[in-house]
Amino acid sequence: MIAVLRRRLETHMKTNFINFLGIQNDAKFFVGPPPGRAGPANAMGSLMSEFQKEDAALEYVYCRGAVTELLKYGQTDLHTTKNSNSPQVLILIIPGNPGVVGFYKTFMWTLYQAFHRRFPVWAVSHAGHCVPPDTMDMVEDAPVAESEDVFGLNGQIEHKLSFVSKHVPRDTHLVLIGHSIGCYIILEMMKRDPELKVVKSVLLFPTIERMASSPQGKVMTPVLCHLRYVVYLPIFLLSLLPERLKAGMVQLVLRNMRSLDTSCIPATLSLINVDCAANAMYMGSQEMRMVLDRDNLTIQQHLDKIFPSGQKKGSIIL
């Protein structure tokens, strides 16, 4: 999945995205040697880039009362430092469902390198889609979280708007990258807060219409809306296993994936948690009910900012 996203975004950025931000066209993507140029020198360069890869900053915060995981490359606090010579730019990734930021780590690093580490690249998880550290609970105030339906689709949209309002200076230029249902969230963000300084929105595999009526949606809708509680027991039983055993099981399941990105293993392990799985499936059930007609008006209003990409109309990726 990450490799496909990376290739598609590379194409968009090389044609329009990089030029728009005023970056040189010779930005390099560290995704392996060009076709027909594999060899010891390129292999060594790829290896060196891995050794030189810096780790992302990982943070946990409460946003709208729910635990939220943040993954950041580059500047981690936009309120403390500002370059007065040029507009501040943040590349912000809105994930699909489940909204686990660890799945996007390599993708983020590729973006950060592509812009020569000039712009911070952040990813914000969906509310309650991460296992909180020992010092935090899933929610600060359960009654408030329930009344605001923070784990539902509308709550997740407000969650992203609240995150941007609190953690991103108002004059920051935003490059929003959405994956799957994250694209729907981005469209809603631009609709609900027209004052956001969104300069570009990259929609990867956009899931923005007719989810329940797609072939997969017809199967998943009854599961997510009525039968999801049946899944909780096996997830709970799996969560009791030792971490090493769970990691081995995940590697076994993923062993046949081509070019497996090992950074996906911890992200997958985090889903073996009843609370995280329940929140993701609850959000999915609302997606089936709420994502119906495509919002053509919002798309038309922001058409100059949008780069669509990915699936055929009516397809579904949570």
GROMACS .gro file of C-alpha atoms in nm:
model
  318
    1MET     CA    1   0.000   0.000   0.000
    2ILE     CA    2   0.272   0.247   0.099
    3ALA     CA    3   0.471   0.179  -0.219
    4VAL     CA    4   0.166   0.246  -0.437
    5LEU     CA    5   0.086   0.568  -0.251
    6ARG     CA    6   0.447   0.677  -0.283
    7ARG     CA    7   0.458   0.621  -0.660
    8ARG     CA    8   0.129   0.803  -0.721
    9LEU     CA    9   0.226   1.102  -0.511
   10GLU     CA   10   0.567   1.118  -0.679
   11THR     CA   11   0.396   1.154  -1.018
   12HIS     CA   12   0.171   1.438  -0.898
   13MET     CA   13   0.450   1.621  -0.721
   14LYS     CA   14   0.689   1.606  -1.014
   15THR     CA   15   0.431   1.756  -1.251
   16ASN     CA   16   0.259   2.027  -1.047
   17PHE     CA   17   0.299   2.005  -0.672
   18ILE     CA   18   0.669   2.088  -0.647
   19ASN     CA   19   0.643   2.375  -0.896
   20PHE     CA   20   0.352   2.526  -0.704
   21LEU     CA   21   0.553   2.546  -0.385
   22GLY     CA   22   0.846   2.701  -0.568
   23ILE     CA   23   1.078   2.406  -0.520
   24GLN     CA   24   1.336   2.303  -0.779
   25ASN     CA   25   1.230   2.032  -1.021
   26ASP     CA   26   1.531   1.820  -0.936
   27ALA     CA   27   1.386   1.703  -0.602
   28LYS     CA   28   1.491   1.342  -0.552
   29PHE     CA   29   1.276   1.065  -0.414
   30PHE     CA   30   1.466   0.802  -0.221
   31VAL     CA   31   1.261   0.508  -0.335
   32GLY     CA   32   1.533   0.294  -0.490
   33PRO     CA   33   1.739   0.310  -0.810
   34PRO     CA   34   1.581   0.422  -1.138
   35PRO     CA   35   1.478   0.145  -1.379
   36GLY     CA   36   1.774  -0.004  -1.560
   37ARG     CA   37   2.031   0.148  -1.325
   38ALA     CA   38   2.048  -0.107  -1.048
   39GLY     CA   39   2.400  -0.188  -0.936
   40PRO     CA   40   2.645  -0.187  -0.643
   41ALA     CA   41   2.674   0.192  -0.638
   42ASN     CA   42   2.298   0.245  -0.628
   43ALA     CA   43   2.257  -0.032  -0.373
   44MET     CA   44   2.519   0.131  -0.153
   45GLY     CA   45   2.344   0.469  -0.191
   46SER     CA   46   2.013   0.314  -0.089
   47LEU     CA   47   2.179   0.150   0.209
   48MET     CA   48   2.343   0.476   0.315
   49SER     CA   49   2.013   0.660   0.292
   50GLU     CA   50   1.865   0.405   0.532
   51PHE     CA   51   2.148   0.459   0.779
   52GLN     CA   52   2.105   0.833   0.751
   53LYS     CA   53   1.730   0.816   0.801
   54GLU     CA   54   1.627   1.009   1.107
   55ASP     CA   55   1.350   0.879   1.324
   56ALA     CA   56   1.019   1.057   1.342
   57ALA     CA   57   0.909   1.234   1.658
   58LEU     CA   58   0.619   1.053   1.823
   59GLU     CA   59   0.376   1.241   2.046
   60TYR     CA   60   0.048   1.169   2.223
   61VAL     CA   61  -0.194   1.449   2.299
   62TYR     CA   62  -0.558   1.488   2.391
   63CYS     CA   63  -0.763   1.647   2.115
   64ARG     CA   64  -1.135   1.701   2.175
   65GLY     CA   65  -1.082   1.487   2.482
   66ALA     CA   66  -0.958   1.176   2.297
   67VAL     CA   67  -0.605   1.040   2.281
   68THR     CA   68  -0.436   1.124   1.953
   69GLU     CA   69  -0.107   1.000   1.811
   70LEU     CA   70   0.115   1.240   1.617
   71LEU     CA   71   0.405   1.145   1.392
   72LYS     CA   72   0.634   1.427   1.287
   73TYR     CA   73   0.933   1.473   1.060
   74GLY     CA   74   1.104   1.809   1.080
   75GLN     CA   75   0.992   2.094   1.301
   76THR     CA   76   0.773   1.965   1.584
   77ASP     CA   77   0.635   2.295   1.717
   78LEU     CA   78   0.523   2.550   1.459
   79HIS     CA   79   0.444   2.811   1.721
   80THR     CA   80   0.804   2.855   1.837
   81THR     CA   81   0.992   2.919   1.514
   82LYS     CA   82   0.886   3.110   1.208
   83ASN     CA   83   1.077   3.203   0.894
   84SER     CA   84   0.971   3.559   0.813
   85ASN     CA   85   1.118   3.541   0.461
   86SER     CA   86   0.863   3.292   0.328
   87PRO     CA   87   0.524   3.151   0.425
   88GLN     CA   88   0.536   2.863   0.669
   89VAL     CA   89   0.429   2.537   0.505
   90LEU     CA   90   0.307   2.219   0.674
   91ILE     CA   91   0.243   1.891   0.494
   92LEU     CA   92  -0.027   1.717   0.698
   93ILE     CA   93  -0.144   1.361   0.636
   94ILE     CA   94  -0.501   1.258   0.721
   95PRO     CA   95  -0.514   0.877   0.731
   96GLY     CA   96  -0.774   0.628   0.618
   97ASN     CA   97  -0.950   0.389   0.852
   98PRO     CA   98  -0.798   0.256   1.073
   99GLY     CA   99  -0.625   0.586   1.129
  100VAL     CA  100  -0.290   0.456   1.257
  101VAL     CA  101  -0.010   0.697   1.165
  102GLY     CA  102   0.257   0.426   1.179
  103PHE     CA  103   0.137   0.292   0.843
  104TYR     CA  104   0.252   0.617   0.680
  105LYS     CA  105   0.599   0.645   0.832
  106THR     CA  106   0.804   0.549   0.525
  107PHE     CA  107   0.573   0.752   0.304
  108MET     CA  108   0.629   1.056   0.525
  109TRP     CA  109   1.005   1.011   0.520
  110THR     CA  110   0.997   1.001   0.139
  111LEU     CA  111   0.804   1.329   0.133
  112TYR     CA  112   1.037   1.491   0.383
  113GLN     CA  113   1.340   1.392   0.177
  114ALA     CA  114   1.174   1.497  -0.150
  115PHE     CA  115   1.156   1.857  -0.028
  116HIS     CA  116   1.514   1.845   0.104
  117ARG     CA  117   1.379   1.854   0.462
  118ARG     CA  118   1.259   2.212   0.412
  119PHE     CA  119   0.901   2.152   0.524
  120PRO     CA  120   0.771   1.958   0.824
  121VAL     CA  121   0.565   1.650   0.746
  122TRP     CA  122   0.311   1.548   1.010
  123ALA     CA  123   0.047   1.280   1.041
  124VAL     CA  124  -0.240   1.293   1.289
  125SER     CA  125  -0.422   0.977   1.391
  126HIS     CA  126  -0.794   0.948   1.421
  127ALA     CA  127  -0.928   0.996   1.771
  128GLY     CA  128  -0.901   0.673   1.969
  129HIS     CA  129  -0.725   0.475   1.694
  130CYS     CA  130  -0.403   0.441   1.893
  131VAL     CA  131  -0.307   0.261   2.211
  132PRO     CA  132  -0.247   0.535   2.471
  133PRO     CA  133   0.075   0.533   2.676
  134ASP     CA  134   0.056   0.417   3.036
  135THR     CA  135   0.024   0.775   3.159
  136MET     CA  136  -0.290   0.845   2.952
  137ASP     CA  137  -0.641   0.707   2.914
  138MET     CA  138  -0.829   0.668   2.587
  139VAL     CA  139  -1.044   0.972   2.678
  140GLU     CA  140  -1.009   1.252   2.928
  141ASP     CA  141  -1.382   1.282   2.995
  142ALA     CA  142  -1.595   0.986   2.884
  143PRO     CA  143  -1.936   1.162   2.909
  144VAL     CA  144  -1.812   1.455   2.697
  145ALA     CA  145  -1.656   1.223   2.440
  146GLU     CA  146  -1.980   1.030   2.416
  147SER     CA  147  -2.200   1.339   2.386
  148GLU     CA  148  -1.977   1.484   2.112
  149ASP     CA  149  -1.948   1.144   1.940
  150VAL     CA  150  -1.576   1.205   1.898
  151PHE     CA  151  -1.515   0.855   1.758
  152GLY     CA  152  -1.782   0.889   1.489
  153LEU     CA  153  -1.716   1.024   1.140
  154ASN     CA  154  -1.844   1.374   1.214
  155GLY     CA  155  -1.651   1.375   1.541
  156GLN     CA  156  -1.333   1.279   1.355
  157ILE     CA  157  -1.379   1.571   1.115
  158GLU     CA  158  -1.418   1.813   1.406
  159HIS     CA  159  -1.122   1.641   1.570
  160LYS     CA  160  -0.897   1.733   1.274
  161LEU     CA  161  -1.023   2.091   1.266
  162SER     CA  162  -0.960   2.119   1.640
  163PHE     CA  163  -0.609   1.976   1.600
  164VAL     CA  164  -0.520   2.226   1.327
  165SER     CA  165  -0.668   2.513   1.529
  166LYS     CA  166  -0.465   2.425   1.838
  167HIS     CA  167  -0.135   2.303   1.695
  168VAL     CA  168  -0.094   2.494   1.366
  169PRO     CA  169  -0.060   2.873   1.344
  170ARG     CA  170  -0.347   3.026   1.151
  171ASP     CA  171  -0.125   3.175   0.879
  172THR     CA  172   0.046   2.842   0.801
  173HIS     CA  173   0.005   2.722   0.443
  174LEU     CA  174  -0.135   2.369   0.454
  175VAL     CA  175  -0.069   2.090   0.209
  176LEU     CA  176  -0.326   1.826   0.307
  177ILE     CA  177  -0.275   1.467   0.196
  178GLY     CA  178  -0.568   1.235   0.251
  179HIS     CA  179  -0.588   0.861   0.211
  180SER     CA  180  -0.925   0.692   0.149
  181ILE     CA  181  -1.179   0.828   0.400
  182GLY     CA  182  -0.916   1.089   0.489
  183CYS     CA  183  -1.002   1.251   0.155
  184TYR     CA  184  -1.365   1.287   0.263
  185ILE     CA  185  -1.245   1.442   0.589
  186ILE     CA  186  -1.028   1.692   0.398
  187LEU     CA  187  -1.319   1.801   0.178
  188GLU     CA  188  -1.530   1.852   0.491
  189MET     CA  189  -1.250   2.049   0.660
  190MET     CA  190  -1.229   2.288   0.366
  191LYS     CA  191  -1.608   2.316   0.359
  192ARG     CA  192  -1.650   2.383   0.731
  193ASP     CA  193  -1.356   2.621   0.768
  194PRO     CA  194  -1.308   2.820   0.444
  195GLU     CA  195  -1.045   3.035   0.616
  196LEU     CA  196  -0.798   2.746   0.635
  197LYS     CA  197  -0.496   2.832   0.422
  198VAL     CA  198  -0.507   2.511   0.219
  199VAL     CA  199  -0.284   2.553  -0.084
  200LYS     CA  200  -0.310   2.194  -0.211
  201SER     CA  201  -0.508   1.881  -0.125
  202VAL     CA  202  -0.377   1.550  -0.252
  203LEU     CA  203  -0.651   1.286  -0.251
  204LEU     CA  204  -0.502   0.936  -0.258
  205PHE     CA  205  -0.751   0.657  -0.331
  206PRO     CA  206  -1.040   0.890  -0.241
  207THR     CA  207  -1.341   0.734  -0.071
  208ILE     CA  208  -1.591   1.017  -0.104
  209GLU     CA  209  -1.916   0.866  -0.232
  210ARG     CA  210  -2.153   0.567  -0.229
  211MET     CA  211  -1.956   0.349   0.009
  212ALA     CA  212  -2.245   0.124   0.109
  213SER     CA  213  -2.353   0.060  -0.251
  214SER     CA  214  -2.011  -0.052  -0.374
  215PRO     CA  215  -1.951  -0.431  -0.402
  216GLN     CA  216  -1.733  -0.440  -0.089
  217GLY     CA  217  -1.965  -0.197   0.085
  218LYS     CA  218  -2.259  -0.434   0.044
  219VAL     CA  219  -2.059  -0.695   0.235
  220MET     CA  220  -1.906  -0.466   0.494
  221THR     CA  221  -2.213  -0.260   0.580
  222PRO     CA  222  -2.399  -0.533   0.774
  223VAL     CA  223  -2.072  -0.642   0.937
  224LEU     CA  224  -1.978  -0.293   1.054
  225CYS     CA  225  -2.329  -0.177   1.141
  226HIS     CA  226  -2.471  -0.489   1.308
  227LEU     CA  227  -2.210  -0.763   1.356
  228ARG     CA  228  -1.898  -0.578   1.465
  229TYR     CA  229  -1.950  -0.674   1.830
  230VAL     CA  230  -1.883  -1.037   1.737
  231VAL     CA  231  -1.528  -0.942   1.638
  232TYR     CA  232  -1.442  -0.792   1.975
  233LEU     CA  233  -1.398  -1.123   2.159
  234PRO     CA  234  -1.130  -1.274   1.930
  235ILE     CA  235  -0.945  -0.940   1.929
  236PHE     CA  236  -0.954  -0.933   2.308
  237LEU     CA  237  -0.819  -1.289   2.327
  238LEU     CA  238  -0.540  -1.206   2.083
  239SER     CA  239  -0.452  -0.897   2.286
  240LEU     CA  240  -0.370  -1.122   2.585
  241LEU     CA  241  -0.087  -1.294   2.398
  242PRO     CA  242   0.278  -1.193   2.463
  243GLU     CA  243   0.403  -0.914   2.239
  244ARG     CA  244   0.667  -1.131   2.071
  245LEU     CA  245   0.408  -1.392   1.983
  246LYS     CA  246   0.172  -1.130   1.840
  247ALA     CA  247   0.459  -0.982   1.637
  248GLY     CA  248   0.541  -1.327   1.501
  249MET     CA  249   0.178  -1.382   1.403
  250VAL     CA  250   0.164  -1.047   1.222
  251GLN     CA  251   0.485  -1.126   1.033
  252LEU     CA  252   0.342  -1.464   0.938
  253VAL     CA  253   0.023  -1.310   0.803
  254LEU     CA  254   0.213  -1.042   0.610
  255ARG     CA  255   0.491  -1.269   0.482
  256ASN     CA  256   0.353  -1.292   0.129
  257MET     CA  257   0.332  -0.917   0.078
  258ARG     CA  258   0.575  -0.791  -0.182
  259SER     CA  259   0.827  -0.535  -0.055
  260LEU     CA  260   0.695  -0.550   0.299
  261ASP     CA  261   0.773  -0.234   0.490
  262THR     CA  262   0.873  -0.350   0.837
  263SER     CA  263   0.751  -0.020   0.988
  264CYS     CA  264   0.399  -0.152   0.924
  265ILE     CA  265   0.442  -0.432   1.178
  266PRO     CA  266   0.422  -0.215   1.495
  267ALA     CA  267   0.130  -0.026   1.339
  268THR     CA  268  -0.052  -0.353   1.271
  269LEU     CA  269   0.020  -0.475   1.624
  270SER     CA  270  -0.147  -0.164   1.766
  271LEU     CA  271  -0.474  -0.280   1.607
  272ILE     CA  272  -0.480  -0.589   1.830
  273ASN     CA  273  -0.654  -0.382   2.093
  274VAL     CA  274  -1.026  -0.395   2.161
  275ASP     CA  275  -1.070  -0.021   2.215
  276CYS     CA  276  -0.881   0.076   1.899
  277ALA     CA  277  -1.058  -0.186   1.689
  278ALA     CA  278  -1.398  -0.087   1.828
  279ASN     CA  279  -1.338   0.282   1.753
  280ALA     CA  280  -1.222   0.205   1.399
  281MET     CA  281  -1.520  -0.021   1.327
  282TYR     CA  282  -1.764   0.228   1.478
  283MET     CA  283  -1.625   0.497   1.252
  284GLY     CA  284  -1.653   0.256   0.960
  285SER     CA  285  -2.020   0.191   1.036
  286GLN     CA  286  -2.089   0.564   1.015
  287GLU     CA  287  -1.895   0.591   0.691
  288MET     CA  288  -2.136   0.342   0.534
  289ARG     CA  289  -2.436   0.548   0.646
  290MET     CA  290  -2.301   0.898   0.582
  291VAL     CA  291  -2.076   0.880   0.275
  292LEU     CA  292  -2.346   0.883   0.007
  293ASP     CA  293  -2.350   1.145  -0.268
  294ARG     CA  294  -2.027   1.308  -0.378
  295ASP     CA  295  -2.002   1.669  -0.261
  296ASN     CA  296  -1.967   1.823  -0.606
  297LEU     CA  297  -2.018   2.178  -0.481
  298THR     CA  298  -1.723   2.166  -0.239
  299ILE     CA  299  -1.507   1.994  -0.500
  300GLN     CA  300  -1.594   2.260  -0.758
  301GLN     CA  301  -1.520   2.542  -0.514
  302HIS     CA  302  -1.173   2.402  -0.440
  303LEU     CA  303  -1.099   2.235  -0.772
  304ASP     CA  304  -0.779   2.434  -0.827
  305LYS     CA  305  -0.637   2.293  -0.503
  306ILE     CA  306  -0.727   1.928  -0.551
  307PHE     CA  307  -0.520   1.644  -0.694
  308PRO     CA  308  -0.741   1.334  -0.716
  309SER     CA  309  -0.583   0.992  -0.748
  310GLY     CA  310  -0.655   0.625  -0.708
  311GLN     CA  311  -0.961   0.404  -0.725
  312LYS     CA  312  -1.248   0.380  -0.967
  313LYS     CA  313  -1.575   0.549  -0.879
  314GLY     CA  314  -1.774   0.354  -0.625
  315SER     CA  315  -1.482   0.150  -0.496
  316ILE     CA  316  -1.414   0.124  -0.127
  317ILE     CA  317  -1.106   0.135   0.091
  318LEU     CA  318  -1.178   0.217   0.453
   0.00000   0.00000   0.00000
